[in-house]
Amino acid sequence: MAHTFQTDDVRLAPIAAKVQAGERLTEEDALALYASPDVLAIGWMANFVREKRHGNKTFFNVNRHINPTNVCVAACRLCAFGRKKDSAGAYTMALEEAWQAAASGYTEAVTEFHIVGGLHPDLPFEYFLDLIAGLKQRFPQVHLKAFTMVEVAFLAKRAKLSIRQTLEKLKLAGVDSLPGGGAEIFADRVRSIICDHKIDGAEWLETARTAHQLGLRSNATMLYGHIENDEDRVDHLLKLRALQDETGGFQTFIPLAFHPDNTPLRHLSKTTGMLDIKNIAIGRLVLDNFSHIKAYWQMLTPKIAQIALRFGADDLDGTVIEEKIYHDAGATTPQGLRRSELERLIREAGREPLERDTMYHPVIRNETSFTVSV
Ligand code: SF4
């Protein structure tokens, strides 16, 4: 560590002592971090933890997003992606189309398909089981990270199955792990405004708990920069930390910057760089039982994500071919980055790029194929 810790903020010195001693931060500590404007001091602490865990290593993967449908019965105010069945722009891929989309237009072999979509009122559960089984059959070497806790709960309801039975069937069809979306902010007050049609925070956590019990790892997200306050963010982090203590099933925490364009909340301002960096750093400090903190470049922009690698983040996500959800909400980032571009961002931040698979095993490549070291 080249720099020594410095701050004029008296609230931060005792927190820095705890961080250096490896002690768990309290709710009050987390609130003090959010209240402090000293982003360099907060970043110093987060970087201390990040380097202690991972040194200079920075992870990324080569992945493709597949969004099988944007038709959705929910009408979350945070969303620019979902459409009613008969609205302009609504689409649902036929199975063959989804399998073709998985295979098309990219020369580097992907190691992961990230599959999420809307809550379609008519598609039967079998469509999703067939989608997954067909992908597994065609791309047996590719990890299938599919369906948020919200989608799982919706599919369970449609199929009249329990969450556990639904997850068991998805796992049997070929789902390897779950993404972390749909968590938004757990606080009921906020959820009732931004996504009142979704499962509540307790149901999201219970679905994640069941997935972890079945051996399915998942990620966890937090959507910030809308109507939530510091207490809501801290409450969200502490609930994730408590579940992780219990199951150990979360891999990565991903703070997601809210993009208001084309949503009913379009009157809200976009997040600032300061808020983006603080959420990465505070996530790293509070979630002491999470291995990885991801700076998701699609939402943060590659520039902010790169800086985040010095403020607690150790993962940049992946090449993300054909991202739709945040681009419908006005994201101006490219829809995909080449592997070489991700490596450049990481190297320029003074870090060491390490291609991983979804489970963080190193990936070793030649021109057209890859092997995973386990
Ligand atoms: S956020 Fe998800 S559940 Fe809500 S409207 Fe959009 S697609 Fe549907």
Short mmCIF file of C-alpha atoms and ligand atoms in Angstrom, two decimals:
data_model
loop_
_atom_site.label_atom_id
_atom_site.label_comp_id
_atom_site.label_asym_id
_atom_site.label_seq_id
_atom_site.Cartn_x
_atom_site.Cartn_y
_atom_site.Cartn_z
CA MET A 1 0.00 0.00 0.00
CA ALA A 2 1.80 3.11 -1.23
CA HIS A 3 -0.32 5.74 0.50
CA THR A 4 -1.11 6.25 4.15
CA PHE A 5 -4.66 6.79 5.34
CA GLN A 6 -5.59 10.45 5.75
CA THR A 7 -8.85 12.23 6.45
CA ASP A 8 -10.22 15.36 8.07
CA ASP A 9 -13.51 13.59 8.68
CA VAL A 10 -13.47 12.52 12.34
CA ARG A 11 -16.13 9.89 11.64
CA LEU A 12 -13.82 7.94 9.35
CA ALA A 13 -10.71 7.37 11.49
CA PRO A 14 -12.31 4.75 13.79
CA ILE A 15 -13.79 3.01 10.75
CA ALA A 16 -10.36 2.87 9.11
CA ALA A 17 -8.96 1.28 12.28
CA LYS A 18 -11.65 -1.40 12.13
CA VAL A 19 -11.05 -2.04 8.43
CA GLN A 20 -7.32 -2.46 8.98
CA ALA A 21 -7.98 -4.82 11.90
CA GLY A 22 -10.38 -6.87 9.74
CA GLU A 23 -13.36 -6.08 11.97
CA ARG A 24 -16.93 -6.05 10.72
CA LEU A 25 -18.52 -2.64 10.17
CA THR A 26 -21.80 -1.74 11.88
CA GLU A 27 -24.92 -0.05 10.55
CA GLU A 28 -23.70 3.23 12.10
CA ASP A 29 -20.34 2.83 10.34
CA ALA A 30 -22.05 2.28 7.00
CA LEU A 31 -24.24 5.36 7.50
CA ALA A 32 -21.17 7.41 8.41
CA LEU A 33 -19.49 6.29 5.19
CA TYR A 34 -22.48 7.40 3.11
CA ALA A 35 -22.61 10.71 4.99
CA SER A 36 -18.95 11.51 4.40
CA PRO A 37 -17.84 13.46 1.35
CA ASP A 38 -14.26 12.19 1.70
CA VAL A 39 -14.41 9.73 -1.18
CA LEU A 40 -10.63 9.38 -1.24
CA ALA A 41 -10.51 8.19 2.37
CA ILE A 42 -13.43 5.80 1.76
CA GLY A 43 -11.70 4.61 -1.39
CA TRP A 44 -8.45 4.07 0.50
CA MET A 45 -10.23 1.72 2.89
CA ALA A 46 -12.07 -0.12 0.12
CA ASN A 47 -8.86 -0.47 -1.86
CA PHE A 48 -7.12 -1.84 1.23
CA VAL A 49 -9.72 -4.61 1.46
CA ARG A 50 -9.70 -5.21 -2.30
CA GLU A 51 -5.92 -5.57 -2.46
CA LYS A 52 -5.83 -7.76 0.63
CA ARG A 53 -8.29 -10.15 -1.05
CA HIS A 54 -7.21 -9.98 -4.68
CA GLY A 55 -3.97 -8.01 -4.99
CA ASN A 56 -3.95 -6.49 -8.47
CA LYS A 57 -6.08 -9.20 -10.06
CA THR A 58 -9.12 -7.91 -11.91
CA PHE A 59 -11.63 -10.34 -13.29
CA PHE A 60 -13.74 -10.21 -16.44
CA ASN A 61 -15.48 -12.77 -18.60
CA VAL A 62 -16.55 -13.26 -22.20
CA ASN A 63 -20.30 -13.46 -22.13
CA ARG A 64 -23.40 -12.86 -24.17
CA HIS A 65 -26.73 -11.53 -22.94
CA ILE A 66 -29.89 -13.20 -24.15
CA ASN A 67 -33.18 -11.47 -23.34
CA PRO A 68 -35.79 -13.93 -24.67
CA THR A 69 -38.75 -11.58 -24.24
CA ASN A 70 -39.46 -8.02 -23.16
CA VAL A 71 -43.16 -8.72 -22.64
CA CYS A 72 -43.92 -8.18 -18.98
CA VAL A 73 -47.03 -8.14 -16.81
CA ALA A 74 -45.32 -5.92 -14.26
CA ALA A 75 -45.04 -2.22 -14.92
CA CYS A 76 -42.14 -1.23 -12.72
CA ARG A 77 -41.54 2.50 -12.74
CA LEU A 78 -37.80 1.87 -12.83
CA CYS A 79 -38.03 0.00 -16.13
CA ALA A 80 -37.65 1.03 -19.76
CA PHE A 81 -37.36 -2.53 -21.03
CA GLY A 82 -40.68 -4.25 -20.29
CA ARG A 83 -43.62 -3.90 -22.73
CA LYS A 84 -47.24 -4.95 -22.62
CA LYS A 85 -47.99 -7.84 -24.98
CA ASP A 86 -49.58 -5.74 -27.73
CA SER A 87 -47.40 -2.63 -27.39
CA ALA A 88 -45.07 -1.39 -30.09
CA GLY A 89 -41.64 -2.90 -29.69
CA ALA A 90 -42.83 -5.96 -27.77
CA TYR A 91 -40.99 -9.12 -28.79
CA THR A 92 -40.73 -12.76 -27.81
CA MET A 93 -38.12 -15.00 -29.35
CA ALA A 94 -39.16 -18.36 -30.71
CA LEU A 95 -36.93 -21.03 -29.18
CA GLU A 96 -35.05 -21.53 -32.44
CA GLU A 97 -34.49 -17.78 -32.62
CA ALA A 98 -33.06 -17.66 -29.09
CA TRP A 99 -30.72 -20.57 -29.82
CA GLN A 100 -29.59 -18.84 -33.02
CA ALA A 101 -29.05 -15.55 -31.18
CA ALA A 102 -26.83 -17.44 -28.76
CA ALA A 103 -24.66 -18.68 -31.59
CA SER A 104 -24.55 -15.63 -33.83
CA GLY A 105 -22.20 -12.85 -34.65
CA TYR A 106 -19.23 -13.28 -32.40
CA THR A 107 -15.90 -14.88 -33.03
CA GLU A 108 -14.59 -15.35 -29.50
CA ALA A 109 -16.04 -18.36 -27.73
CA VAL A 110 -18.24 -17.14 -24.87
CA THR A 111 -18.05 -18.90 -21.52
CA GLU A 112 -21.38 -17.60 -20.19
CA PHE A 113 -24.89 -16.84 -21.37
CA HIS A 114 -26.64 -14.32 -19.12
CA ILE A 115 -30.36 -14.89 -19.64
CA VAL A 116 -33.02 -12.58 -18.20
CA GLY A 117 -36.27 -11.15 -19.49
CA GLY A 118 -39.78 -9.91 -18.77
CA LEU A 119 -42.56 -11.68 -16.87
CA HIS A 120 -44.54 -12.97 -19.85
CA PRO A 121 -48.22 -13.65 -19.04
CA ASP A 122 -48.65 -16.55 -21.51
CA LEU A 123 -45.35 -18.35 -22.04
CA PRO A 124 -45.54 -21.68 -20.22
CA PHE A 125 -42.83 -22.85 -17.84
CA GLU A 126 -41.94 -25.50 -20.46
CA TYR A 127 -40.78 -22.73 -22.83
CA PHE A 128 -38.10 -21.74 -20.34
CA LEU A 129 -37.13 -25.33 -19.55
CA ASP A 130 -36.84 -26.04 -23.29
CA LEU A 131 -34.88 -22.83 -23.86
CA ILE A 132 -32.34 -23.85 -21.23
CA ALA A 133 -32.18 -27.52 -22.24
CA GLY A 134 -31.70 -26.50 -25.89
CA LEU A 135 -28.88 -24.12 -25.02
CA LYS A 136 -27.20 -26.74 -22.86
CA GLN A 137 -27.43 -29.28 -25.64
CA ARG A 138 -26.02 -26.90 -28.26
CA PHE A 139 -23.39 -25.22 -26.05
CA PRO A 140 -22.48 -27.74 -23.34
CA GLN A 141 -19.29 -25.85 -22.46
CA VAL A 142 -21.11 -22.55 -21.77
CA HIS A 143 -22.29 -21.69 -18.24
CA LEU A 144 -25.99 -20.75 -18.11
CA LYS A 145 -26.59 -17.91 -15.64
CA ALA A 146 -30.32 -17.54 -15.96
CA PHE A 147 -33.42 -15.93 -14.42
CA THR A 148 -33.55 -13.42 -11.60
CA MET A 149 -35.25 -14.28 -8.32
CA VAL A 150 -38.22 -12.24 -9.60
CA GLU A 151 -38.51 -14.40 -12.73
CA VAL A 152 -38.13 -17.61 -10.71
CA ALA A 153 -40.95 -16.55 -8.36
CA PHE A 154 -43.14 -15.62 -11.34
CA LEU A 155 -42.48 -18.92 -13.11
CA ALA A 156 -43.29 -20.79 -9.91
CA LYS A 157 -46.63 -19.02 -9.67
CA ARG A 158 -47.45 -19.68 -13.34
CA ALA A 159 -46.49 -23.35 -13.05
CA LYS A 160 -48.25 -23.71 -9.66
CA LEU A 161 -45.05 -25.05 -8.13
CA SER A 162 -43.12 -24.08 -5.04
CA ILE A 163 -39.98 -21.96 -5.44
CA ARG A 164 -37.92 -25.02 -4.54
CA GLN A 165 -39.62 -27.24 -7.13
CA THR A 166 -39.23 -24.54 -9.78
CA LEU A 167 -35.53 -24.12 -9.07
CA GLU A 168 -35.04 -27.88 -9.05
CA LYS A 169 -36.60 -28.17 -12.51
CA LEU A 170 -34.56 -25.25 -13.85
CA LYS A 171 -31.40 -26.80 -12.46
CA LEU A 172 -32.25 -30.14 -14.00
CA ALA A 173 -32.82 -28.45 -17.37
CA GLY A 174 -29.35 -26.92 -17.23
CA VAL A 175 -29.37 -23.66 -15.24
CA ASP A 176 -25.94 -23.41 -13.60
CA SER A 177 -26.37 -20.27 -11.51
CA LEU A 178 -28.59 -17.22 -11.11
CA PRO A 179 -27.88 -13.56 -11.81
CA GLY A 180 -28.43 -10.96 -9.10
CA GLY A 181 -31.09 -8.72 -10.64
CA GLY A 182 -34.49 -7.74 -9.31
CA ALA A 183 -33.19 -7.01 -5.82
CA GLU A 184 -33.47 -3.24 -6.48
CA ILE A 185 -33.81 -1.84 -2.92
CA PHE A 186 -35.39 -4.11 -0.35
CA ALA A 187 -37.15 -1.38 1.69
CA ASP A 188 -40.94 -1.63 1.22
CA ARG A 189 -41.38 2.15 1.11
CA VAL A 190 -39.12 2.41 -1.95
CA ARG A 191 -40.23 -0.83 -3.58
CA SER A 192 -43.87 0.20 -3.45
CA ILE A 193 -43.00 3.20 -5.63
CA ILE A 194 -40.38 1.89 -8.04
CA CYS A 195 -41.49 -1.71 -8.56
CA ASP A 196 -44.75 -2.43 -6.74
CA HIS A 197 -45.61 -5.41 -8.99
CA LYS A 198 -42.49 -7.33 -8.09
CA ILE A 199 -41.94 -9.79 -5.26
CA ASP A 200 -41.01 -7.95 -2.08
CA GLY A 201 -37.55 -7.86 -0.55
CA ALA A 202 -38.23 -10.74 1.84
CA GLU A 203 -39.41 -12.95 -1.05
CA TRP A 204 -36.32 -12.05 -3.10
CA LEU A 205 -34.09 -13.06 -0.19
CA GLU A 206 -36.07 -16.26 0.44
CA THR A 207 -35.79 -17.25 -3.24
CA ALA A 208 -32.03 -16.64 -3.11
CA ARG A 209 -31.81 -18.67 0.10
CA THR A 210 -33.59 -21.61 -1.57
CA ALA A 211 -31.37 -21.39 -4.67
CA HIS A 212 -28.26 -21.44 -2.50
CA GLN A 213 -29.59 -24.41 -0.52
CA LEU A 214 -29.97 -26.29 -3.80
CA GLY A 215 -26.35 -25.57 -4.69
CA LEU A 216 -27.09 -22.80 -7.19
CA ARG A 217 -24.81 -19.82 -6.61
CA SER A 218 -26.10 -16.34 -7.41
CA ASN A 219 -25.08 -12.72 -7.53
CA ALA A 220 -26.77 -9.84 -5.72
CA THR A 221 -27.48 -6.34 -6.99
CA MET A 222 -28.59 -3.03 -5.50
CA LEU A 223 -30.22 -0.38 -7.68
CA TYR A 224 -29.30 3.08 -6.41
CA GLY A 225 -29.71 6.67 -7.52
CA HIS A 226 -33.53 6.98 -7.62
CA ILE A 227 -35.69 7.68 -4.53
CA GLU A 228 -33.80 5.65 -1.95
CA ASN A 229 -31.87 7.22 0.91
CA ASP A 230 -28.73 6.20 2.79
CA GLU A 231 -30.74 4.21 5.36
CA ASP A 232 -32.37 2.19 2.57
CA ARG A 233 -28.99 1.37 1.01
CA VAL A 234 -27.49 0.33 4.33
CA ASP A 235 -30.54 -1.79 5.14
CA HIS A 236 -30.15 -3.49 1.75
CA LEU A 237 -26.45 -4.22 2.29
CA LEU A 238 -26.98 -5.57 5.79
CA LYS A 239 -29.75 -7.92 4.62
CA LEU A 240 -27.46 -9.29 1.91
CA ARG A 241 -24.63 -9.69 4.41
CA ALA A 242 -26.88 -11.57 6.84
CA LEU A 243 -28.05 -14.01 4.15
CA GLN A 244 -24.49 -14.51 2.98
CA ASP A 245 -23.47 -15.39 6.56
CA GLU A 246 -26.15 -18.05 6.46
CA THR A 247 -25.69 -19.59 2.98
CA GLY A 248 -22.36 -18.40 1.53
CA GLY A 249 -24.12 -18.65 -1.84
CA PHE A 250 -23.52 -15.16 -3.22
CA GLN A 251 -20.55 -14.73 -5.51
CA THR A 252 -20.53 -11.07 -6.41
CA PHE A 253 -22.19 -7.83 -5.35
CA ILE A 254 -23.11 -5.49 -8.19
CA PRO A 255 -24.26 -1.95 -7.38
CA LEU A 256 -26.37 -0.79 -10.34
CA ALA A 257 -26.69 2.89 -11.21
CA PHE A 258 -30.28 3.82 -12.06
CA HIS A 259 -30.84 5.03 -15.63
CA PRO A 260 -34.03 7.13 -15.70
CA ASP A 261 -34.42 7.78 -19.45
CA ASN A 262 -37.60 6.33 -21.01
CA THR A 263 -38.91 5.24 -17.60
CA PRO A 264 -41.82 6.79 -15.65
CA LEU A 265 -39.10 8.17 -13.34
CA ARG A 266 -37.44 10.09 -16.16
CA HIS A 267 -37.75 13.33 -14.17
CA LEU A 268 -35.03 12.06 -11.80
CA SER A 269 -31.41 13.02 -12.40
CA LYS A 270 -28.82 10.48 -13.46
CA THR A 271 -26.34 9.29 -10.87
CA THR A 272 -23.11 11.23 -10.40
CA GLY A 273 -19.59 9.82 -10.52
CA MET A 274 -19.25 10.51 -6.79
CA LEU A 275 -22.31 8.39 -5.93
CA ASP A 276 -21.21 5.61 -8.28
CA ILE A 277 -17.76 5.38 -6.71
CA LYS A 278 -19.11 5.58 -3.15
CA ASN A 279 -21.52 2.70 -3.75
CA ILE A 280 -18.73 0.50 -5.05
CA ALA A 281 -16.45 1.38 -2.12
CA ILE A 282 -19.10 1.09 0.60
CA GLY A 283 -20.27 -2.21 -0.88
CA ARG A 284 -16.72 -3.52 -0.59
CA LEU A 285 -16.42 -2.33 3.01
CA VAL A 286 -19.78 -3.50 4.37
CA LEU A 287 -20.00 -6.82 2.49
CA ASP A 288 -17.00 -8.38 4.17
CA ASN A 289 -18.30 -11.87 3.35
CA PHE A 290 -18.63 -11.31 -0.42
CA SER A 291 -15.63 -12.35 -2.49
CA HIS A 292 -16.20 -9.97 -5.39
CA ILE A 293 -17.46 -6.46 -6.09
CA LYS A 294 -18.32 -5.75 -9.69
CA ALA A 295 -18.09 -2.42 -11.49
CA TYR A 296 -20.62 -3.14 -14.23
CA TRP A 297 -19.24 -0.99 -17.05
CA GLN A 298 -22.51 -1.02 -19.03
CA MET A 299 -24.22 1.01 -16.34
CA LEU A 300 -21.30 2.98 -14.94
CA THR A 301 -19.59 3.71 -18.28
CA PRO A 302 -16.19 2.13 -18.95
CA LYS A 303 -14.49 5.28 -17.58
CA ILE A 304 -16.10 5.19 -14.14
CA ALA A 305 -15.81 1.40 -14.00
CA GLN A 306 -12.09 1.70 -14.66
CA ILE A 307 -11.65 4.18 -11.81
CA ALA A 308 -13.72 1.91 -9.56
CA LEU A 309 -10.92 -0.66 -9.85
CA ARG A 310 -8.99 1.60 -7.44
CA PHE A 311 -12.00 2.06 -5.14
CA GLY A 312 -12.88 -1.50 -4.16
CA ALA A 313 -14.01 -3.23 -7.36
CA ASP A 314 -12.18 -6.33 -8.59
CA ASP A 315 -14.45 -7.30 -11.50
CA LEU A 316 -15.56 -5.47 -14.65
CA ASP A 317 -18.23 -7.96 -15.76
CA GLY A 318 -17.77 -9.11 -19.32
CA THR A 319 -17.88 -8.40 -23.01
CA VAL A 320 -21.72 -8.37 -22.76
CA ILE A 321 -22.71 -8.83 -26.36
CA GLU A 322 -26.11 -7.24 -27.15
CA GLU A 323 -27.19 -5.65 -23.92
CA LYS A 324 -30.80 -4.40 -24.20
CA ILE A 325 -32.15 -3.57 -20.75
CA TYR A 326 -30.04 -0.52 -19.86
CA HIS A 327 -29.88 0.69 -23.43
CA ASP A 328 -33.66 0.94 -23.50
CA ALA A 329 -33.21 3.16 -20.43
CA GLY A 330 -30.84 5.47 -22.28
CA ALA A 331 -27.43 3.98 -21.54
CA THR A 332 -25.00 5.43 -24.06
CA THR A 333 -22.31 2.84 -23.50
CA PRO A 334 -21.49 0.43 -26.35
CA GLN A 335 -23.59 -2.76 -26.46
CA GLY A 336 -20.46 -4.85 -26.12
CA LEU A 337 -16.71 -4.50 -25.58
CA ARG A 338 -14.04 -6.72 -27.06
CA ARG A 339 -11.95 -8.78 -24.72
CA SER A 340 -8.88 -6.75 -25.70
CA GLU A 341 -10.66 -3.51 -24.78
CA LEU A 342 -11.55 -4.82 -21.34
CA GLU A 343 -7.94 -5.86 -20.83
CA ARG A 344 -6.76 -2.39 -21.82
CA LEU A 345 -9.11 -0.71 -19.33
CA ILE A 346 -7.79 -2.98 -16.58
CA ARG A 347 -4.10 -2.59 -17.47
CA GLU A 348 -4.37 1.18 -17.66
CA ALA A 349 -5.77 1.14 -14.12
CA GLY A 350 -2.54 -0.57 -13.08
CA ARG A 351 -4.29 -3.88 -12.52
CA GLU A 352 -3.76 -7.37 -13.87
CA PRO A 353 -6.55 -8.68 -16.14
CA LEU A 354 -7.67 -12.23 -15.49
CA GLU A 355 -10.31 -13.83 -17.65
CA ARG A 356 -12.61 -15.96 -15.51
CA ASP A 357 -15.59 -18.19 -16.08
CA THR A 358 -18.79 -17.53 -14.14
CA MET A 359 -17.46 -19.43 -11.11
CA TYR A 360 -14.19 -17.44 -11.14
CA HIS A 361 -12.05 -20.26 -12.51
CA PRO A 362 -9.26 -18.93 -14.77
CA VAL A 363 -9.93 -19.30 -18.50
CA ILE A 364 -7.05 -20.15 -20.80
CA ARG A 365 -7.60 -19.38 -24.47
CA ASN A 366 -6.26 -19.92 -27.87
CA GLU A 367 -7.75 -18.24 -30.96
CA THR A 368 -11.12 -19.95 -31.03
CA SER A 369 -11.50 -22.16 -27.99
CA PHE A 370 -10.91 -22.06 -24.27
CA THR A 371 -10.21 -24.33 -21.35
CA VAL A 372 -11.15 -23.65 -17.76
CA SER A 373 -8.70 -24.41 -14.96
CA VAL A 374 -10.50 -25.90 -11.99
S1 SF4 B 1 -38.09 -4.39 -14.24
FE1 SF4 B 1 -38.43 -6.52 -14.89
S2 SF4 B 1 -40.35 -7.09 -13.87
FE2 SF4 B 1 -40.29 -4.84 -13.83
S3 SF4 B 1 -41.37 -4.18 -15.71
FE3 SF4 B 1 -39.18 -4.33 -16.23
S4 SF4 B 1 -38.94 -6.37 -17.09
FE4 SF4 B 1 -40.88 -6.36 -15.95
#
